[in-house]
mmCIF file of N, CA, C and O in Angstrom:
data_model
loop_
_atom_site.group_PDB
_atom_site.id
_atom_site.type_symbol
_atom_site.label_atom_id
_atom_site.label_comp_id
_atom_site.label_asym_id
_atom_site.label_seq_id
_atom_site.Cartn_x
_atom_site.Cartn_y
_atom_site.Cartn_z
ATOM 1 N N UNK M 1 122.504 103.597 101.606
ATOM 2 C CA UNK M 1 122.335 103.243 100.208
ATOM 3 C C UNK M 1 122.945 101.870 99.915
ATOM 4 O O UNK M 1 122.383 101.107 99.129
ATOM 5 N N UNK M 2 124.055 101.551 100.519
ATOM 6 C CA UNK M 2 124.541 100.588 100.471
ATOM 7 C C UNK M 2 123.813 99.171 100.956
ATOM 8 O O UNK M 2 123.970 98.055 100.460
ATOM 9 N N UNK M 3 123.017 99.534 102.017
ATOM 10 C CA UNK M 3 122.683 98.286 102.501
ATOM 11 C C UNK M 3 121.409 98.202 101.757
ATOM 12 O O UNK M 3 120.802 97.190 102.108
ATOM 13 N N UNK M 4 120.899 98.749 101.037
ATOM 14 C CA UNK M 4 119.518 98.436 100.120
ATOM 15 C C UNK M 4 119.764 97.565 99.048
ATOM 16 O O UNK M 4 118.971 96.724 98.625
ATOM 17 N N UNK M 5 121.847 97.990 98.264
ATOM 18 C CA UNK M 5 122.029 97.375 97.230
ATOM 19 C C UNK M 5 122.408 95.753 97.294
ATOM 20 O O UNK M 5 122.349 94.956 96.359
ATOM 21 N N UNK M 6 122.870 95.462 98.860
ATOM 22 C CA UNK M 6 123.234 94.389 99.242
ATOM 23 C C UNK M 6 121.799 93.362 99.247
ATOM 24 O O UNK M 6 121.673 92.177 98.938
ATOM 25 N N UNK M 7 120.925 94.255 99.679
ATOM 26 C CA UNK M 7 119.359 93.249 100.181
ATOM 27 C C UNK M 7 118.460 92.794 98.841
ATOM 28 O O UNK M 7 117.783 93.232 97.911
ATOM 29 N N UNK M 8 119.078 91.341 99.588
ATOM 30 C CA UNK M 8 118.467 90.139 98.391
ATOM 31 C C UNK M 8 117.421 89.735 98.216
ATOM 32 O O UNK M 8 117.049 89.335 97.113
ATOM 33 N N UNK M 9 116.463 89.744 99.593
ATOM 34 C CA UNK M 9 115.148 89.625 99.745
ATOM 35 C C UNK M 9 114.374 89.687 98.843
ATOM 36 O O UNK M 9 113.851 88.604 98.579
ATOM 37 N N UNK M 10 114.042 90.597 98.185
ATOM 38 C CA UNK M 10 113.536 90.869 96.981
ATOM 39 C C UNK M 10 113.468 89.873 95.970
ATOM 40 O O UNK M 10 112.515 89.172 95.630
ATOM 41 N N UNK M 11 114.594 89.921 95.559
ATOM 42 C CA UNK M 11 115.256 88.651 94.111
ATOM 43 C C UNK M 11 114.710 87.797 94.551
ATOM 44 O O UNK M 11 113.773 87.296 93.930
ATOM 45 N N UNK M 12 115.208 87.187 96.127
ATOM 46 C CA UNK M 12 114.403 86.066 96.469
ATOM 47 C C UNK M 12 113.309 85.268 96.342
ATOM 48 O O UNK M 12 113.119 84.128 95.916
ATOM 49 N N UNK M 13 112.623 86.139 96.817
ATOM 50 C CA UNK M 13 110.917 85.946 96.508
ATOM 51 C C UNK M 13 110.543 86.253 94.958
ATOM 52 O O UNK M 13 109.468 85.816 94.546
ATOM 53 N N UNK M 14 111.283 86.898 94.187
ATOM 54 C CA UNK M 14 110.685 86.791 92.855
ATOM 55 C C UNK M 14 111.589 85.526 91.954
ATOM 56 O O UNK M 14 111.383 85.278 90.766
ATOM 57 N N UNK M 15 112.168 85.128 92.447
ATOM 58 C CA UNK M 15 113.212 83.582 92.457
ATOM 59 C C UNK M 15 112.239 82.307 92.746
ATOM 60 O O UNK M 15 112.220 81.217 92.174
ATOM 61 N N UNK M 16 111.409 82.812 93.860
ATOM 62 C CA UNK M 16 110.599 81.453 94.627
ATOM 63 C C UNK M 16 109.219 81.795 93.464
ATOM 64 O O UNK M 16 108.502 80.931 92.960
ATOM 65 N N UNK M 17 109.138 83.041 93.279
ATOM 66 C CA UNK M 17 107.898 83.090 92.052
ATOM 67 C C UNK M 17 107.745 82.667 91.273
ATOM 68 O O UNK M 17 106.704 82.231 90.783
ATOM 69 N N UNK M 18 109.019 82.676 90.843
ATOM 70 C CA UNK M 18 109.446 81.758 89.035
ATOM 71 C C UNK M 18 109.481 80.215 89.195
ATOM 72 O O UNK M 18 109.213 79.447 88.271
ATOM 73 N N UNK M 19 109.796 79.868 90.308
ATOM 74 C CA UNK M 19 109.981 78.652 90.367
ATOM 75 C C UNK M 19 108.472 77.751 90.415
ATOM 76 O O UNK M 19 108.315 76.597 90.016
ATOM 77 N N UNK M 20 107.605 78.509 90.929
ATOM 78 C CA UNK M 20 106.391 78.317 91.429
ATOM 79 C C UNK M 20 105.430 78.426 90.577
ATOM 80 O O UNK M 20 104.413 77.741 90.687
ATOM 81 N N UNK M 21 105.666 79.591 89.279
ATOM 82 C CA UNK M 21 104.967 79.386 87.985
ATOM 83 C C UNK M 21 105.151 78.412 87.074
ATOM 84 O O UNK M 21 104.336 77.821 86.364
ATOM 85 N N UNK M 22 107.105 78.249 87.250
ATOM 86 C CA UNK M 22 107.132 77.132 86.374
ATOM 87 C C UNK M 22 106.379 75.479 86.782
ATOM 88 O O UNK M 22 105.665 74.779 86.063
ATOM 89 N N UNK M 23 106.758 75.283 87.889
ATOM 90 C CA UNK M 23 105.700 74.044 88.661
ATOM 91 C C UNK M 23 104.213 74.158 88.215
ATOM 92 O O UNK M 23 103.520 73.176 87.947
ATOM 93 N N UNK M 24 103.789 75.457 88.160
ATOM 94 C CA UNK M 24 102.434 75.262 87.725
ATOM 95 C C UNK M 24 102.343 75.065 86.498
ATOM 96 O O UNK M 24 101.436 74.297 86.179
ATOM 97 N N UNK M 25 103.153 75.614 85.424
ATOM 98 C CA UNK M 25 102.847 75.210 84.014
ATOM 99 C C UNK M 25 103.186 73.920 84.387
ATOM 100 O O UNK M 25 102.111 73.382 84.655
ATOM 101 N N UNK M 26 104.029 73.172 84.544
ATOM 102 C CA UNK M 26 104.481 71.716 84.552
ATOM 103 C C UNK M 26 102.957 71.205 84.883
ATOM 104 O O UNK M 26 102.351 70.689 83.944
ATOM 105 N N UNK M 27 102.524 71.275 85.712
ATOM 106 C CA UNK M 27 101.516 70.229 86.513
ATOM 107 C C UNK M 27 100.473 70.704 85.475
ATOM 108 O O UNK M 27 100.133 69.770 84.748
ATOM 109 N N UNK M 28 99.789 72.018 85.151
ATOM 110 C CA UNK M 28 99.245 72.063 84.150
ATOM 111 C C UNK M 28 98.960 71.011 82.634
ATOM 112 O O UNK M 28 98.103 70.169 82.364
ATOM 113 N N UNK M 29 100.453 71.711 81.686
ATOM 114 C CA UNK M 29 100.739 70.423 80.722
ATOM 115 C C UNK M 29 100.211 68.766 81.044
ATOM 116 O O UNK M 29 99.617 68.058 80.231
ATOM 117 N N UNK M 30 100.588 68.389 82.400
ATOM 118 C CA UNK M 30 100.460 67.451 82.573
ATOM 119 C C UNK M 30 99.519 66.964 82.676
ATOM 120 O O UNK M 30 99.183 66.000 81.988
ATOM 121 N N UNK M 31 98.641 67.627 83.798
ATOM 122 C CA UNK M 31 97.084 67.120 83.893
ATOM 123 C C UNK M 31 96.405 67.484 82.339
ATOM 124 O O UNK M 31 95.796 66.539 81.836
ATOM 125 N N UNK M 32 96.447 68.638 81.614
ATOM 126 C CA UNK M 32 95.916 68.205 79.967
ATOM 127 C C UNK M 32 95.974 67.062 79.428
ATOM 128 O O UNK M 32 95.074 66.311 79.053
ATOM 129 N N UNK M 33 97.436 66.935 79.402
ATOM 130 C CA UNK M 33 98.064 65.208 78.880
ATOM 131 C C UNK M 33 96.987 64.267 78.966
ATOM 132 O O UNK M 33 96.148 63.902 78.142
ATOM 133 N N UNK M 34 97.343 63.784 80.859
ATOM 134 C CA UNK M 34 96.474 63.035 81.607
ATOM 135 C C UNK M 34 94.785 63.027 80.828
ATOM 136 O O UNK M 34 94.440 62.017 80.216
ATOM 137 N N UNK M 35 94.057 63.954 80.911
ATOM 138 C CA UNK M 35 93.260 64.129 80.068
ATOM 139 C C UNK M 35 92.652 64.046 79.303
ATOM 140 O O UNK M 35 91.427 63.929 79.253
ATOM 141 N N UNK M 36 93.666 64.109 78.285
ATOM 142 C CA UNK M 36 93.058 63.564 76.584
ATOM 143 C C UNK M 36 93.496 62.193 76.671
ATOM 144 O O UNK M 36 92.984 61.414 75.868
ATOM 145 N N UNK M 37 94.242 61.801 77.392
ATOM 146 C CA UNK M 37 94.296 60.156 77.326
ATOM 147 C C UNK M 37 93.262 59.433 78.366
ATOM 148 O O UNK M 37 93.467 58.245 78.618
ATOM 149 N N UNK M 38 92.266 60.038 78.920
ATOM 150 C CA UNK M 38 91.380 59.534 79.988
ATOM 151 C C UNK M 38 90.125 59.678 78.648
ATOM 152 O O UNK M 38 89.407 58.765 78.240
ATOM 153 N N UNK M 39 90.145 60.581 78.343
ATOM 154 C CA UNK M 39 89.076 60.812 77.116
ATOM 155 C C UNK M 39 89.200 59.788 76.425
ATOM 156 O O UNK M 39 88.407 58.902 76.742
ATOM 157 N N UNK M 40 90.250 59.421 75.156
ATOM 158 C CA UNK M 40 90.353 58.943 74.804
ATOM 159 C C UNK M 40 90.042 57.102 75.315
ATOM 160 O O UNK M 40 89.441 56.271 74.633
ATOM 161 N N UNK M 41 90.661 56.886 76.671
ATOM 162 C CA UNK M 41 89.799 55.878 77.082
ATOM 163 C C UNK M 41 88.490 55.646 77.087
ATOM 164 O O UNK M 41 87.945 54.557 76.904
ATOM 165 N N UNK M 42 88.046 56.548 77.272
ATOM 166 C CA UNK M 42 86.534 56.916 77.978
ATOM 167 C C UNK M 42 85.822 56.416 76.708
ATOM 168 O O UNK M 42 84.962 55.536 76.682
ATOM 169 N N UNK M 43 86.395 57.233 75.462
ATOM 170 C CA UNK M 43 85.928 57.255 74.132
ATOM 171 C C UNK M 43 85.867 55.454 73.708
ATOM 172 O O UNK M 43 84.770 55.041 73.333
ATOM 173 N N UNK M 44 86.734 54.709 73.763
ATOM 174 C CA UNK M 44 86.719 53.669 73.463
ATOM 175 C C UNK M 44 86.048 52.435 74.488
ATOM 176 O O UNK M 44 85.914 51.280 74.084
ATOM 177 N N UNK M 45 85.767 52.749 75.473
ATOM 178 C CA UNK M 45 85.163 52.375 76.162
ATOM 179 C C UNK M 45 83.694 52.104 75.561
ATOM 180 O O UNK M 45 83.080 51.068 75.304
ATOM 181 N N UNK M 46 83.409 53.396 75.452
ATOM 182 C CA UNK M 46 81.562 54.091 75.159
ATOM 183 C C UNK M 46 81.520 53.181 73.885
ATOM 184 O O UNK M 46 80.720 52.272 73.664
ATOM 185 N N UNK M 47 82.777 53.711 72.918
ATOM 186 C CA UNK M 47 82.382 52.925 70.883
ATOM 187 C C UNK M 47 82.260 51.159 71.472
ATOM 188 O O UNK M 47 81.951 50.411 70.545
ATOM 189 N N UNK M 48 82.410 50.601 72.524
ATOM 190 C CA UNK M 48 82.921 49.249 72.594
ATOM 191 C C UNK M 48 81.464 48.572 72.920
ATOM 192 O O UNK M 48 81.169 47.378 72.895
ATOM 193 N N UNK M 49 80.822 49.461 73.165
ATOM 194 C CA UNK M 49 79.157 48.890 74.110
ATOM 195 C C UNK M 49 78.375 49.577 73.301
ATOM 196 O O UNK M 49 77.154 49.562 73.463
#
């Protein structure tokens, strides 16, 4: 019983999970960002011609 309560393994990998969702929201947000400011180029580009 004891050595189940010691084993971290577990936490671990749901440690490397969290970390790995949060990276994806990050890169997410970001490429949106990226995005509406490519649009927005795009947009002024097109009104310019």
């Amino acid at each position: 019983m004891i050595s189940v309560i010691r084993d971290t393994r577990g936490a671990t990998a749901i440690e490397y999970a969290l970390i790995a969702g949060l990276i994806a929201v990050v890169i997410a947000v970001a490429v949106g960002s990226v995005g509406t400011q490519v649009k927005g180029l795009f947009n002024s580009v097109a009104s310019a011609y």
